[in-house]
XYZ file of C-alpha atoms in Angstrom:
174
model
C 1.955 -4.810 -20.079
C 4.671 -2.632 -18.712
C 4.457 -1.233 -15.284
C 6.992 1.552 -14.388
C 5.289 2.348 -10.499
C 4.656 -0.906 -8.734
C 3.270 -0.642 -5.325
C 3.728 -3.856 -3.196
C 1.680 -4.644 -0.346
C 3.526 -6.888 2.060
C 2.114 -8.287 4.967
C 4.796 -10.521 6.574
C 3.241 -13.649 5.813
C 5.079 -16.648 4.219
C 3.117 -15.602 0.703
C 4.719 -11.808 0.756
C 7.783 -14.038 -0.807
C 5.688 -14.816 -3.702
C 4.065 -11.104 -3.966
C 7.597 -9.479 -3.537
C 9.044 -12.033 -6.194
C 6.041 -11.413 -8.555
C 6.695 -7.676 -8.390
C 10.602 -7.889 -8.342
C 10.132 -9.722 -11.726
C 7.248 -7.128 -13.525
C 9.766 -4.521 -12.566
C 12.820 -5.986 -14.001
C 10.792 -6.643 -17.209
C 9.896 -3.322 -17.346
C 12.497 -1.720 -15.945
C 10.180 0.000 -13.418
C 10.472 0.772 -9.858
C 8.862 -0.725 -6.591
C 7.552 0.884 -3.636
C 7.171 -1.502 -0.607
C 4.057 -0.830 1.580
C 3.382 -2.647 4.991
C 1.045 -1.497 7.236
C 0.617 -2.414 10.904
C -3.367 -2.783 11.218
C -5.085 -0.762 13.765
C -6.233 -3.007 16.419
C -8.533 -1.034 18.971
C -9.730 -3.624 20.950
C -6.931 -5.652 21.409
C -6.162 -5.076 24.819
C -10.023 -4.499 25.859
C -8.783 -6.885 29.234
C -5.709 -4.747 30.113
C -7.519 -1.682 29.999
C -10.526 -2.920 32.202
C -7.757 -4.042 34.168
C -6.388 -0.281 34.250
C -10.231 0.942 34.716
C -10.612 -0.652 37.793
C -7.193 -0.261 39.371
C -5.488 -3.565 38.854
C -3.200 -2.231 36.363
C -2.313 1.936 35.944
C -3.514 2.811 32.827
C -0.343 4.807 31.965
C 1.812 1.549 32.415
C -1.167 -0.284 29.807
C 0.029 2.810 27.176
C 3.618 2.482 27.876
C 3.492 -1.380 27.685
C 0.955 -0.938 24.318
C 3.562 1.699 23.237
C 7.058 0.057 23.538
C 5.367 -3.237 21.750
C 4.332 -1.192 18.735
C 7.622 0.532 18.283
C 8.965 -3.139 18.290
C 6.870 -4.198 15.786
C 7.104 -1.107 13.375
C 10.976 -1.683 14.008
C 11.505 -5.380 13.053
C 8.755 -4.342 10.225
C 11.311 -1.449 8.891
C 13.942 -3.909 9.309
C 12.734 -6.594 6.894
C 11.256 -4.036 4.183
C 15.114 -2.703 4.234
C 16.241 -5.754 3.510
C 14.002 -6.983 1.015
C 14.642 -2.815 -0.818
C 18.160 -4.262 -0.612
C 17.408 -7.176 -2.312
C 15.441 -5.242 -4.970
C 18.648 -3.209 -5.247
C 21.006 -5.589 -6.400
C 18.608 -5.913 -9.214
C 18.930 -2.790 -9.817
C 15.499 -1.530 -9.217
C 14.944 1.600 -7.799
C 12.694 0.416 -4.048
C 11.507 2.460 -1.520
C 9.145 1.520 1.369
C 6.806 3.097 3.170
C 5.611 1.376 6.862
C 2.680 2.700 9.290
C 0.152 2.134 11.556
C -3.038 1.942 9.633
C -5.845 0.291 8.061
C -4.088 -1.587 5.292
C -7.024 -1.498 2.422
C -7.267 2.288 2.773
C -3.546 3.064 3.047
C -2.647 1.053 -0.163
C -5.237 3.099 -1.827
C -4.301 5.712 -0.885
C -0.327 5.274 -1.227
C -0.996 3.795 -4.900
C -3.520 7.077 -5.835
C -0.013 10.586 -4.173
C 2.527 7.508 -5.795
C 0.758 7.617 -9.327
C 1.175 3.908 -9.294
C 0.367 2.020 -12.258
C -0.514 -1.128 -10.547
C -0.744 -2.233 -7.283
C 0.630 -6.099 -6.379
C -0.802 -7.348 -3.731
C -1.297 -11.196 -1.760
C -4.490 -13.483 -1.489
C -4.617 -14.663 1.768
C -7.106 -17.084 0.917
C -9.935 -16.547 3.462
C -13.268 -18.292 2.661
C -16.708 -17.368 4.051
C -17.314 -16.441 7.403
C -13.435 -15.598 8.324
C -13.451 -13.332 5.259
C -16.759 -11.741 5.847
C -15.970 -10.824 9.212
C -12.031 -9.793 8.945
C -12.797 -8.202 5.819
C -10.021 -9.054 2.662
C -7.391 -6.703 1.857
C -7.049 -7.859 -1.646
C -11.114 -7.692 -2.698
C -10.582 -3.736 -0.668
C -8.032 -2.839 -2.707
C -9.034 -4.978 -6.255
C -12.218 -2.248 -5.453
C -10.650 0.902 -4.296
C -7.188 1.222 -6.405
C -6.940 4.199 -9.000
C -5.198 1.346 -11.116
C -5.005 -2.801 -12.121
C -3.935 -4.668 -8.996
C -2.511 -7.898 -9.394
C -3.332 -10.465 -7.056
C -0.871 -13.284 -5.937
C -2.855 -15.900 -4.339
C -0.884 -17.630 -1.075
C -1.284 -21.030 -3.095
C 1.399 -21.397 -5.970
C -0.847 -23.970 -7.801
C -3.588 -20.658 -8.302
C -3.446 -18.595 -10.772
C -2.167 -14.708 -10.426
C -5.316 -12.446 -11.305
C -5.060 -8.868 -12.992
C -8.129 -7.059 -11.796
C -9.217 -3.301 -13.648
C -10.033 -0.506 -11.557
C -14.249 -0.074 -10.988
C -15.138 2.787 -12.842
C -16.247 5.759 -10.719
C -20.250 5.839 -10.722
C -20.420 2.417 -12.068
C -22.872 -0.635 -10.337
């Protein structure tokens, strides 16, 4: 099947190599175009301890921003970093890469990104949680296999799995 919009969810593990080399080679076989998507998850309870710390006056709770602040700009920073070099890399084979990188949920973001971007299929990692780790943190993959306006291709972490090309649930459908 060709793909000419391929949105690629990277998350910065060691299996976004095998997602972004998965969708480097659709695109080159269809001479189609990648948009890179990371997203830095919003964590609201992280730092639950540093701001009871700031609530009762062991820490201000401006410096608790500032500090939560500076280490997010960091991280979207080194994040922006590595997507530019991987665009690069998508580059020299000549296919036209952009990337997109923000603070957000990543399920809905993807969704969302793949629905204004008119993707035609959405690549995406398996990180491989089981059970009670995936029913809890949720999966990315199953959110987006779900909530995509288009196939998403799932690269599972292992390379002895198989990749999986999942269809888009039909609207009103059980």
């Amino acid at each position: 099947m060709n793909y000419h919009t391929i949105l690629v969810a990277l998350d910065r593990t060691a299996a976004s190599d095998r997602v972004f080399d998965y969708a480097l080679g659709l695109a080159e076989a269809s001479q189609g175009q990648l948009r890179l998507v990371h997203s830095l998850p919003v964590k609201p309870y992280e730092n639950l301890g540093k701001m009871i710390d700031a609530g009762v006056g062991l820490r201000s709770s401006s410096q608790v921003q500032h500090d939560e602040d500076a280490a997010q700009l960091q991280q979207l920073q080194e994040a922006r970093t590595w997507l530019e070099r991987l665009r690069n890399e998508a580059l020299r084979h000549n296919i036209p890469t952009d990337f997109v990188c923000e603070v957000a949920d990543p399920g809905a973001l993807i969704c969302q990104l793949a629905t204004a971007w008119g993707a035609d299929v959405v690549v995406v990692g398996h990180s491989g949680k089981r059970g009670l780790k995936k029913l809890i943190l949720g999966s990315v993959s199953d959110h987006v296999a779900n909530h995509a306006p288009c196939p998403t291709v799932v690269v599972p972490n292992d390379s002895s799995l198989e990749v999986e090309v999942l269809q888009p649930k039909l609207q009103g459908s059980v």
